[in-house]
Coordinates of C-alpha atoms in Angstrom, one line a residue:
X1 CA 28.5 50.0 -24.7
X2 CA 30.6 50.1 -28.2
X3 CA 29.2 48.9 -31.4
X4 CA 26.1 48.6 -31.0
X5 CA 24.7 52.3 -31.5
X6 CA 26.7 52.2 -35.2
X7 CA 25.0 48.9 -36.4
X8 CA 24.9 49.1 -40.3
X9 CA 20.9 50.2 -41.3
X10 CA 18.3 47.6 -40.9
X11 CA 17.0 45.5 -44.0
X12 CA 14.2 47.7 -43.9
X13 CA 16.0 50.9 -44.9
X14 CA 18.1 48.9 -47.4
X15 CA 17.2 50.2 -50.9
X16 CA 18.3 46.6 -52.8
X17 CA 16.2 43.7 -52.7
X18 CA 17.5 40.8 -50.3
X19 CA 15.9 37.5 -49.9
X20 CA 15.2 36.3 -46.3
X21 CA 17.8 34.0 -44.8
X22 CA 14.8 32.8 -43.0
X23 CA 10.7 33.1 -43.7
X24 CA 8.1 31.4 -41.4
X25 CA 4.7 31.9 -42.8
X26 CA 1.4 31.3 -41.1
X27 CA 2.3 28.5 -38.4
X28 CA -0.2 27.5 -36.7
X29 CA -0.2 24.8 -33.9
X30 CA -2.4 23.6 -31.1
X31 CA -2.4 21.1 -28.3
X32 CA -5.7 19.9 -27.4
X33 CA -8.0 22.8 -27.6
X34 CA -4.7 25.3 -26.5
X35 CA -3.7 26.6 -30.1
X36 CA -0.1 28.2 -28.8
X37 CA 0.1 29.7 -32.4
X38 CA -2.3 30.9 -34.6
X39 CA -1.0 31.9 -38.0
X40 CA 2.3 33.7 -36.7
X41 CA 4.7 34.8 -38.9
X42 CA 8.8 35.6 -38.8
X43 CA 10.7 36.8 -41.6
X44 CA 14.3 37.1 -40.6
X45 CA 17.0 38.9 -42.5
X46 CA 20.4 38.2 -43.1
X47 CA 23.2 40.4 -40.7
X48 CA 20.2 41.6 -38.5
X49 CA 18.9 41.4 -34.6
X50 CA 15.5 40.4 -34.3
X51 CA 13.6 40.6 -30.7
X52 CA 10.8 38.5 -30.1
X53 CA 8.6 39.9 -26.9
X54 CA 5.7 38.8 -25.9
X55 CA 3.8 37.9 -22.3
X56 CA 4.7 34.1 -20.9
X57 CA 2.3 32.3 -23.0
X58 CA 2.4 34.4 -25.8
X59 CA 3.5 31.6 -28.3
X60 CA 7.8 32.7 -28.2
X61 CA 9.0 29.5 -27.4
X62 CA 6.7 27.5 -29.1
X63 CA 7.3 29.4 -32.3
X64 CA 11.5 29.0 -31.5
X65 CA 11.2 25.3 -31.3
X66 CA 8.8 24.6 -34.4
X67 CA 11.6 27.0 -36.2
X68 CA 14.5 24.5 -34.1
X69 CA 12.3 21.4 -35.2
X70 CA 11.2 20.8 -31.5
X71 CA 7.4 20.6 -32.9
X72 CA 5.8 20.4 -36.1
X73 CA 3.0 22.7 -36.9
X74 CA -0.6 21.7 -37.9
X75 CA -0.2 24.4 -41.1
X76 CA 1.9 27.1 -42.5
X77 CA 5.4 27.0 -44.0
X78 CA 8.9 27.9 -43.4
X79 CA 11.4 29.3 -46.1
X80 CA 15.4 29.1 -45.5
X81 CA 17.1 31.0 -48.4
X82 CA 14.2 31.3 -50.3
X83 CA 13.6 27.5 -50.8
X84 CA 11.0 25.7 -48.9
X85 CA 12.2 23.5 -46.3
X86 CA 10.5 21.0 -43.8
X87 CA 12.0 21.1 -40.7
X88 CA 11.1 18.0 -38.6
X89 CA 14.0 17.8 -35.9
X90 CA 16.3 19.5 -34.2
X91 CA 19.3 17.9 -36.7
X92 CA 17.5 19.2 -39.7
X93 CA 17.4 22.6 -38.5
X94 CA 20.8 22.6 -37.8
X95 CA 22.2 21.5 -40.9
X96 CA 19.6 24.0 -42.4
X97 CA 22.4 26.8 -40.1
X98 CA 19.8 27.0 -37.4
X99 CA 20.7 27.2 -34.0
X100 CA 19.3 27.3 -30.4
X101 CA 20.6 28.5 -26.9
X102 CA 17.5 27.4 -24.4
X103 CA 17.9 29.5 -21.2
X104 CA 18.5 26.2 -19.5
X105 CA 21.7 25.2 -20.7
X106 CA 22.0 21.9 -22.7
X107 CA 25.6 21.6 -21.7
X108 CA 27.2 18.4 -19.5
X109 CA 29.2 19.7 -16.8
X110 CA 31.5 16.6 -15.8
X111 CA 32.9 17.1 -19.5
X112 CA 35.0 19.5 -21.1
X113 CA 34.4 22.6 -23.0
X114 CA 36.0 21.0 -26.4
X115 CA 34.0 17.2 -25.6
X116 CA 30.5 19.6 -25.1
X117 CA 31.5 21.1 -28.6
X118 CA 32.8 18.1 -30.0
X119 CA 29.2 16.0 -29.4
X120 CA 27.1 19.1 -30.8
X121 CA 29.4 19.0 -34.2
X122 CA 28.6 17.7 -37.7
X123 CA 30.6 14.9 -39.0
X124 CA 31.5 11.0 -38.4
X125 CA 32.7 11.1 -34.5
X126 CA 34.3 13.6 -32.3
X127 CA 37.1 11.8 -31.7
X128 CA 38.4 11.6 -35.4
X129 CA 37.9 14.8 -36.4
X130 CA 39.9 16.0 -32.8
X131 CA 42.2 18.6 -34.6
X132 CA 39.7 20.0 -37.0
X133 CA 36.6 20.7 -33.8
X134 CA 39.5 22.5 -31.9
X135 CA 40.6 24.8 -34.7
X136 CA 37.2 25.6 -35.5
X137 CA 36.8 26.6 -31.4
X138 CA 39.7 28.5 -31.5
X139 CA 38.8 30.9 -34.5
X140 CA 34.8 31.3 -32.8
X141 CA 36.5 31.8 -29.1
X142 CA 38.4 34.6 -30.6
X143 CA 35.5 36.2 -32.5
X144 CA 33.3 35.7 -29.4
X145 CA 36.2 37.2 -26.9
X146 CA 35.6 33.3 -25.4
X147 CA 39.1 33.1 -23.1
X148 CA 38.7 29.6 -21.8
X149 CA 40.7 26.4 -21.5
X150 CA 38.9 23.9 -23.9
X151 CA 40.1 21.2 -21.7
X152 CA 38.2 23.2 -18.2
X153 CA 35.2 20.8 -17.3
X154 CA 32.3 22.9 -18.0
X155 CA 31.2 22.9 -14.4
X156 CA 34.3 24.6 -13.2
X157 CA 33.1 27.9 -15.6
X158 CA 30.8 31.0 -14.5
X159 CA 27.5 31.3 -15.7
X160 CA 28.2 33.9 -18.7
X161 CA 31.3 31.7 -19.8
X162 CA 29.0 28.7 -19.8
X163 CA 26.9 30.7 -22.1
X164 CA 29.8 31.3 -24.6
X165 CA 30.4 27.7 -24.4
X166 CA 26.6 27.4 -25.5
X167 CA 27.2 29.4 -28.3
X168 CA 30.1 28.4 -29.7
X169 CA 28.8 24.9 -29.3
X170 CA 26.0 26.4 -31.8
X171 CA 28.5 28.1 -34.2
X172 CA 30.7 25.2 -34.3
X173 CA 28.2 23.4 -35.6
X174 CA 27.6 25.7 -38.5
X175 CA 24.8 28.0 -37.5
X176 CA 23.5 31.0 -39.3
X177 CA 20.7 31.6 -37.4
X178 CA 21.1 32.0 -33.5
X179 CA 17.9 31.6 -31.7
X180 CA 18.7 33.0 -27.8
X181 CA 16.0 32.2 -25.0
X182 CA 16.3 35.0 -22.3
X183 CA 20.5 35.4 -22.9
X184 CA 20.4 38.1 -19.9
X185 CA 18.3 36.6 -16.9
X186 CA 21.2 35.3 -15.4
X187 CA 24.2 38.0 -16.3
X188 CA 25.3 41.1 -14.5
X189 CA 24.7 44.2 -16.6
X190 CA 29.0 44.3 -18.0
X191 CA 28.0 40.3 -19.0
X192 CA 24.7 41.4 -20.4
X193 CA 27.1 44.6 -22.6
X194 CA 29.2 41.3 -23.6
X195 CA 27.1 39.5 -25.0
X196 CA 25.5 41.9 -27.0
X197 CA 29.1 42.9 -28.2
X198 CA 29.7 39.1 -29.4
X199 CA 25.9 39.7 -31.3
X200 CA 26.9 42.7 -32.9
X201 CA 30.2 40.8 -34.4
X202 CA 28.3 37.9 -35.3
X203 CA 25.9 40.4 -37.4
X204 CA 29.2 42.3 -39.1
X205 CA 30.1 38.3 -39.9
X206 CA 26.4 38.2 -41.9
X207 CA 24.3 36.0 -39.3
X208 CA 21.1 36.9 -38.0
X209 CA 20.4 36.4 -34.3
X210 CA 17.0 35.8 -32.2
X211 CA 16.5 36.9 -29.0
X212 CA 13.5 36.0 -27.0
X213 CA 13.2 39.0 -24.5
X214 CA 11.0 41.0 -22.2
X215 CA 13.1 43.6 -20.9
X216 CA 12.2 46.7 -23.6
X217 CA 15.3 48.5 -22.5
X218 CA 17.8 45.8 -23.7
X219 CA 15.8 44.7 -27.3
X220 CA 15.9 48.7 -28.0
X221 CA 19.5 48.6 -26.9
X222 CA 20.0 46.0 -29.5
X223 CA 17.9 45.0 -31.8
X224 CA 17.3 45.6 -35.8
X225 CA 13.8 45.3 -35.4
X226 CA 10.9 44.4 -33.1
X227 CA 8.3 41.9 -33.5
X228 CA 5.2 41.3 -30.7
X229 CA 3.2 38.4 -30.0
X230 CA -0.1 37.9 -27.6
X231 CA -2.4 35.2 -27.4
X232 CA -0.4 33.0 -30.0
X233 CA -0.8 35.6 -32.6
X234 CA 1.7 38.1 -34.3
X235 CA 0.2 41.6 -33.9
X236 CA 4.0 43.7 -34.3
X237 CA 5.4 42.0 -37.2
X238 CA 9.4 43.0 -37.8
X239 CA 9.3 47.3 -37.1
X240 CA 12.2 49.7 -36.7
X241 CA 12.5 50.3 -32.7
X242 CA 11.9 53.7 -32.6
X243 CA 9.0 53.1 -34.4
X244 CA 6.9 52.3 -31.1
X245 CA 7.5 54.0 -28.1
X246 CA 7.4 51.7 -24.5
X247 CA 3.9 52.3 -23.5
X248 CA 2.8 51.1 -27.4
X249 CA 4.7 48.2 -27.0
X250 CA 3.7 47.4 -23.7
X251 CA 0.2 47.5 -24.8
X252 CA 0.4 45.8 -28.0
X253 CA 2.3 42.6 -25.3
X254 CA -0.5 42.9 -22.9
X255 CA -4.0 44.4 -25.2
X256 CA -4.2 47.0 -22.7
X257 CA -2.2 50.5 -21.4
X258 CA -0.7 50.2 -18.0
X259 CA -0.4 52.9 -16.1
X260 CA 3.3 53.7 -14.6
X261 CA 4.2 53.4 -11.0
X262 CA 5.0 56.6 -9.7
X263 CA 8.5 58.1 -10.3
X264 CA 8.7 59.5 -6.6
X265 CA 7.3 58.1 -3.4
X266 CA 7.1 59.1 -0.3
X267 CA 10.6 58.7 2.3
X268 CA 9.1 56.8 5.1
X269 CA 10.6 57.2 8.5
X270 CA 12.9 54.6 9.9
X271 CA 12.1 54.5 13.0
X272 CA 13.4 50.9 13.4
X273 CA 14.7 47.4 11.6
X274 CA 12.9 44.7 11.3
X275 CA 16.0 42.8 10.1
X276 CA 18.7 43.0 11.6
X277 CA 21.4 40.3 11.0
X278 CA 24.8 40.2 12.2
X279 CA 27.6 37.7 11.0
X280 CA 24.8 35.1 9.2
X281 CA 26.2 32.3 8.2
X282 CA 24.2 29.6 6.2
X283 CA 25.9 26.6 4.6
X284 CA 26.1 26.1 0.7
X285 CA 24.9 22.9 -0.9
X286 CA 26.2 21.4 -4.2
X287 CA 29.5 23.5 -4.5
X288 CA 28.0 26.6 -3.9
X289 CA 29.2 29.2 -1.4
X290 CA 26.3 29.7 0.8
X291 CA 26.4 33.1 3.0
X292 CA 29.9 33.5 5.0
X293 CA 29.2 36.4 7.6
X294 CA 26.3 38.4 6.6
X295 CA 25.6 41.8 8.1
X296 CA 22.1 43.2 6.9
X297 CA 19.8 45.3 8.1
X298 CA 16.1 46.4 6.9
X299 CA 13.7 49.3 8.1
X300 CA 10.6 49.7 8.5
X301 CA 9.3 51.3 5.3
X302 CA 12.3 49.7 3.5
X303 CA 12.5 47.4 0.2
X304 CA 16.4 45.8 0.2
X305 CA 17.2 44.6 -3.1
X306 CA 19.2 41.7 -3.1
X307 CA 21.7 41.3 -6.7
X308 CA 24.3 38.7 -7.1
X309 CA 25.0 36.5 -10.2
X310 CA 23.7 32.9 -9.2
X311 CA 24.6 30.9 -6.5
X312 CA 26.4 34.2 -4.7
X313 CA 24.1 33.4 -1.7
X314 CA 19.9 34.5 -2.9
X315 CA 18.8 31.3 -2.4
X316 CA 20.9 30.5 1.4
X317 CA 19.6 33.9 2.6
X318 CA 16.0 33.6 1.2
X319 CA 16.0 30.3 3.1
X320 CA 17.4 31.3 5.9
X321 CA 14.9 34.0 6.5
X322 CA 12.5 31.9 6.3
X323 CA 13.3 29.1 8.8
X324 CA 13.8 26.5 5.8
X325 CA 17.9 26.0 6.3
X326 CA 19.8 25.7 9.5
X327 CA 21.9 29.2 10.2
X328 CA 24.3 30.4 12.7
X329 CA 24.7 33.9 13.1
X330 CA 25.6 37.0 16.1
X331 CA 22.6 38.2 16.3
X332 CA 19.3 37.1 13.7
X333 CA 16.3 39.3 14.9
X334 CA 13.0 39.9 13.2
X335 CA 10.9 43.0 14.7
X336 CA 11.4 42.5 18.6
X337 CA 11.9 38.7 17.9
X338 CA 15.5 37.3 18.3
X339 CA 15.6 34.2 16.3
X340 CA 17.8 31.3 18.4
X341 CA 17.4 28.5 15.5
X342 CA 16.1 27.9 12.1
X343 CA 12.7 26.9 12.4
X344 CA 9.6 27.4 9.5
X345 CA 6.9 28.1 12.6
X346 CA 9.3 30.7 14.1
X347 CA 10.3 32.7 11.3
X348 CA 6.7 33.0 10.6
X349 CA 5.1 33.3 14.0
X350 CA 7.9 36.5 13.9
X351 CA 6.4 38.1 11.2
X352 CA 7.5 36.8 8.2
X353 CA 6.4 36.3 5.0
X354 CA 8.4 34.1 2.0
X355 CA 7.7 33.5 -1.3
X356 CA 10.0 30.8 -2.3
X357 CA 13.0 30.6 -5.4
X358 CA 10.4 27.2 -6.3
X359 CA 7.0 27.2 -5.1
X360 CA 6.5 23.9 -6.9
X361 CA 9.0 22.1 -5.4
X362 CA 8.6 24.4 -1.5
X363 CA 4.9 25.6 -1.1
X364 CA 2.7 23.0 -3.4
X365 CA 1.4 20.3 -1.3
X366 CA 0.1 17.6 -4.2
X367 CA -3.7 17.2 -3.3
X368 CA -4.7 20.4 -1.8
X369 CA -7.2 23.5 -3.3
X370 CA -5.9 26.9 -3.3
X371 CA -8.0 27.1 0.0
X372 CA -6.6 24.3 1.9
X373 CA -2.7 25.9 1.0
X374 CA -3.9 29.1 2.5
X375 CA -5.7 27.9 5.3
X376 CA -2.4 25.4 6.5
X377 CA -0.6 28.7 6.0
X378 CA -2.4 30.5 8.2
X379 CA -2.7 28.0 11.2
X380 CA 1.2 27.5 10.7
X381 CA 1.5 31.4 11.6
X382 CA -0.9 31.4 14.2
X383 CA -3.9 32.7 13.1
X384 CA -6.0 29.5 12.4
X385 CA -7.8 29.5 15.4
X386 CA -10.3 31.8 14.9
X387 CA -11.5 29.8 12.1
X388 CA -11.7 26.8 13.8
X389 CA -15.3 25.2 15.2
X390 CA -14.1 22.7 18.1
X391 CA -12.0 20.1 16.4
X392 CA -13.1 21.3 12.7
X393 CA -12.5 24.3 11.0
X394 CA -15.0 26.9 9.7
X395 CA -14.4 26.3 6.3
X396 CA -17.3 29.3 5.5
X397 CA -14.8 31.7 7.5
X398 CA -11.5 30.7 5.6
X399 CA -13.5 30.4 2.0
X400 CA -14.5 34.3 2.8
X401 CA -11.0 35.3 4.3
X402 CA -9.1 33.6 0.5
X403 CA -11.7 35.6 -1.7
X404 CA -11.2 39.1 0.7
X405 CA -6.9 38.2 -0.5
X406 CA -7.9 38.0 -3.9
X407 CA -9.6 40.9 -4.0
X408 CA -7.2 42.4 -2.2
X409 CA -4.0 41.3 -4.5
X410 CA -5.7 41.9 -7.7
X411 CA -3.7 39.0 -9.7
X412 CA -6.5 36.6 -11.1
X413 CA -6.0 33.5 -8.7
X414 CA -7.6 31.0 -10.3
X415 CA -10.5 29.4 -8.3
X416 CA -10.2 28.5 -4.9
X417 CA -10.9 25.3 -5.2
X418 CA -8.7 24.2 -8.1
X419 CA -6.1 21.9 -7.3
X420 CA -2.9 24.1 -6.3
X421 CA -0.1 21.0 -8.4
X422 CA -2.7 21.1 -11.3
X423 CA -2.0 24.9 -12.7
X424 CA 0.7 26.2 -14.8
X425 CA 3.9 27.4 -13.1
X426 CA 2.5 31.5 -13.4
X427 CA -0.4 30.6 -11.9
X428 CA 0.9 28.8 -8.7
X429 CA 3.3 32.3 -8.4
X430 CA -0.4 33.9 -8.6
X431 CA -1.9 31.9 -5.5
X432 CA 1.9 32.2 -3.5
X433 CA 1.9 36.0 -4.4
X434 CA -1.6 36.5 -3.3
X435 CA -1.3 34.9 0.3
X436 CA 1.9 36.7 0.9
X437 CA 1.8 40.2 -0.3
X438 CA -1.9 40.6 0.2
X439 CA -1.5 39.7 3.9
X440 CA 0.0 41.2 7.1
X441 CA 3.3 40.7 8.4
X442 CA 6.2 42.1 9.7
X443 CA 9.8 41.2 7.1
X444 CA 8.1 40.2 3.2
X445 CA 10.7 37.8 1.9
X446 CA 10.5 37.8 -2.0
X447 CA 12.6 35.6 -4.3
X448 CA 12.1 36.3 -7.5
X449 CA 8.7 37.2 -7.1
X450 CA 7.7 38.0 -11.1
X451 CA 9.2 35.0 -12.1
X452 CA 6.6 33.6 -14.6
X453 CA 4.3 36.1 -14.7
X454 CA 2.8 38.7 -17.6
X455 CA 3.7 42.4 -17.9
X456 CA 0.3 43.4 -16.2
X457 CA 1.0 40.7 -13.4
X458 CA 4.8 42.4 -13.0
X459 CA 3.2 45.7 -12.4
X460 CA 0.4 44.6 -9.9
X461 CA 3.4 42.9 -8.0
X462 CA 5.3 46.1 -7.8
X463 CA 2.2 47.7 -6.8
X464 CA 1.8 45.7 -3.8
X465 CA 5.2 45.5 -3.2
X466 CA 5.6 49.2 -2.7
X467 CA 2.0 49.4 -0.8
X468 CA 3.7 46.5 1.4
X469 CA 6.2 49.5 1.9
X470 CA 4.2 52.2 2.4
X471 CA 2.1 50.5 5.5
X472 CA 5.5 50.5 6.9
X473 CA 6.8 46.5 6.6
X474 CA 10.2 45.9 5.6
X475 CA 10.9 44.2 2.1
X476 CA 13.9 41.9 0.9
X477 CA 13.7 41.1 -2.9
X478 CA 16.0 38.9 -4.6
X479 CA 15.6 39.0 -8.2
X480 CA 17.6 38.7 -11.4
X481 CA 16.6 41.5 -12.5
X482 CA 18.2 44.4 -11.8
X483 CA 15.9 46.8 -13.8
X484 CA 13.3 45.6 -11.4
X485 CA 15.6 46.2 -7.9
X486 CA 16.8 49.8 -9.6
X487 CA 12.6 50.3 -9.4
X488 CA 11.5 49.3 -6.5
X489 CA 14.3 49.5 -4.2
X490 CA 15.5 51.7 -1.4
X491 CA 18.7 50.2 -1.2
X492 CA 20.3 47.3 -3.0
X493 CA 22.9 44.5 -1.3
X494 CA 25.1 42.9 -3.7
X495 CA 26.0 39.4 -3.0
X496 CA 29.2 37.3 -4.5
X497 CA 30.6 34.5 -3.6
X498 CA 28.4 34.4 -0.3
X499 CA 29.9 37.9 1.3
X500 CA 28.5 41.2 0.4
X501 CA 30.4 43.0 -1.7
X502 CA 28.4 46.2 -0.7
X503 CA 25.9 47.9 -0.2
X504 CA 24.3 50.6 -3.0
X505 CA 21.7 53.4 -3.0
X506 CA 19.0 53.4 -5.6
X507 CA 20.0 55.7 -7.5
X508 CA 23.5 53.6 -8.3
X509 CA 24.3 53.3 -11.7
X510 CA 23.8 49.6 -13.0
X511 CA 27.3 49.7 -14.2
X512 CA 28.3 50.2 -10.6
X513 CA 26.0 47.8 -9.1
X514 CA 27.2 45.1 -11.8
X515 CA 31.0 45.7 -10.9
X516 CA 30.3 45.0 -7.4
X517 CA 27.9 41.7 -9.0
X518 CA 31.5 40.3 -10.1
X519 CA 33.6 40.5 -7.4
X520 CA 35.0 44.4 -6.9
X521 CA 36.0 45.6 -3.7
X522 CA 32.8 47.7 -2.1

């Protein structure tokens, strides 16, 4: 990628003094007896990158929308240009030149590229002030590389172009500060080189960026400097990148080293499939494609990474796997199974195993403990009988068989007798994860399975994941990201527009992998 290895030097190395465009001091806020921060600071620069990394629940967001006037904090202060400011909405932080970019996008898709701008601008109406909104999109499109129709409705546009929309909505506005929530979760790797291209011109313009991250590779790729928080507190506070290697990072995120998984493993023999799929086709819903003649195989031994951008088909094949939308296809076989229909008891009963895009809205049954999910699980498969006492079930049996899972998984579940709809989103992944990959079964179907979870939690997934693997069960994986596939895959199946656009081994470059993400012939 151009640009960004010959930034200009860092504020740090600058010899002259310079006053902080912005300077949050000792914010602290709780709710209830959670205190999200605890005296966290951020003192941002102006031209520079700043990454913010940090575990889920580390305090980022919160600390992003008390600086976007989201929340107010309890105590501390915040600086803009040296002069202290209160910041008690989202309108006073914009006309103070902040702005936000949430990794759900804020835009409305039934309007227009210029009417989603138009209502995020200053002034007295969109409509009077027509001429002036559209010039100032014009000079920020071509700044940003932004080649789209202002008059396209928004929903017409590909993810990363809706993005550009999102930030030239921001700029438009009069930003200085661009605060960035995740930018790359949902962008192939030339999209993800894009974007930091459009950062590294805003920088040369003299605004400072954001970026809430985890990925180390991408904040070292482009970042000023680095600051860390855990547990609502900021222990890395604005240093150089190469002043921390990975493993010091990671441990100053999680409080602990974690020790790597191994660069080698052991080529397992494929003696047979366990998927094998020929001509799938699963109907989209909501304009999306869905899957248009799918050809897929997986071995035993074998993790298939899935990739796509979204909506290329994850979520149609994740579902069809697992019995949950109805299919057509040649030939749909799990192990010595062949699959005539779509049905959740079937795929199951054949060996599979899902963990769902949303397990709130797909696994979570309102009501139920952690142990009453796992043992409706297990009598859907099959295997609740041997727990059962007449018409009861032996409740001492299935109470013993959940703890032997958590032991065996390793991811802190919380209690088994919590209520599963009453914990955080992480810690439902945590119960899902626990039933699944610390199981037996045949075809392990995992959508986005680290979705939510801490950097210790990510590597204890990947552990299982490969020992899934190395007992000899196959493994999809659909994730979004492809750092993640690149580790843990044998092979990788790129998905666009519901075909596949090919097939890659995992050693494929990223670049390669990300071509194919957007449409190139295999």
């Amino acid at each position: 990628m151009t640009g960004i290895a010959s930034m200009a030097a860092p504020v740090a190395e600058r010899s002259e003094p310079v006053t902080p465009l912005l300077d949050a001091s000792k914010l602290t806020i709780a709710f209830g007896p959670v205190v999200a921060n605890d005296e966290v600071s951020l003192t941002v620069y102006p031209s520079e990158i700043q990454c913010v990394l940090g575990e889920n629940g580390a305090g980022k967001s919160t600390l992003m929308k008390i600086l976007y006037g989201v929340y107010r904090p309890d105590s501390g202060s915040i600086s803009v240009d040296g002069q202290p400011v209160v910041i008690d909405s989202p309108l006073v932080a914009r006309k103070l030149g902040l702005g936000m970019v949430f990794q759900d996008f804020r835009l409305v898709p039934a309007l227009t590229v210029y009417e989603n701008v138009a209502l995020a601008a200053p002034g007295s109406g969109p409509l009077l002030r027509r001429r002036e909104i559209l010039g100032r999109l014009a000079e920020v499109s071509k700044s940003l590389g932004l080649d789209v129709d202002p008059q396209a409705p928004v929903r017409t546009l590909p993810i990363a172009q809706r993005q550009q929309v999102e930030i030239a909505k921001v700029l438009v506005a009069g930003a200085r500060i661009l605060i960035l929530d995740e930018p790359t979760s949902v962008l192939a790797p030339q999209e993800a080189d894009g974007l930091f291209e459009q950062m590294d011109q805003l920088r040369k313009a003299g605004m400072s960026v954001l970026i809430i991250t985890h990925k180390l590779r991408e904040a070292r790729k482009v970042a000023d400097r680095l600051t860390v928080l855990r547990g609502g507190k900021s222990v890395v506070e604005g240093v150089l990148p190469e002043t921390m290697n990975d493993s010091e990072l990671i441990e100053a995120m999680v409080g602990r080293s974690l020790a790597p998984l191994p660069a080698e493993r052991e080529t397992m023999p494929k003696e047979r499939n366990v998927l094998e799929l020929r001509r799938l086709k699963v109907p989209g819903q909501a304009g999306l494609a869905g899957l248009r003649g799918l050809d897929l195989t997986v071995a035993e031994g074998e993790v298939v990474g899935i990739a796509g951008v979204a909506g290329s088909g994850q979520r149609e094949l994740v579902d069809a796997l697992a019995g949950a939308r109805p299919w057509t296809a040649d030939s749909f076989a799990v192990g010595s199974a062949e699959l005539r229909r779509s049905d959740p008891v079937i795929a199951l009963r054949s060996g599979v195993s899902c963990v769902p895009e949303d397990p709130v809205a797909e696994w979570v049954i309102p009501g139920l403990t952690i142990v009453e999910h796992i043992v409706l699980a297990r009598m859907r498969e099959g295997n609740g009988t041997a727990g059962r006492r007449r018409l009861g079930i032996d409740w001492k049996h299935h109470r013993s068989k959940t703890g032997e899972l958590d032991a065996a998984a390793n991811l802190e579940m919380a209690a088994m007798d919590r209520q599963v709809a009453t914990l955080s989103g992480g810690n439902i992944q945590r119960v899902v994860l626990t039933h699944v990959l610390a199981g037996e079964s045949t075809l392990y179907v995992l959508a986005y399975p680290t979705r939510g979870l801490d950097v210790a939690s990510c590597r204890r997934v990947h552990e299982l994941v490969l020992a899934c693997r190395a007992k000899g069960a196959g493994v999809v994986i659909v994730s979004e990201d492809l750092d993640e596939l690149l580790l843990l895959s044998d092979r990788i199946a790129v998905l666009h527009d519901g075909h596949l656009a090919g097939i890659c081994d995992a050693g494929t470059d990223a670049q390669e992998i990300g071509r194919l993400m957007l449409g190139a012939a295999a």
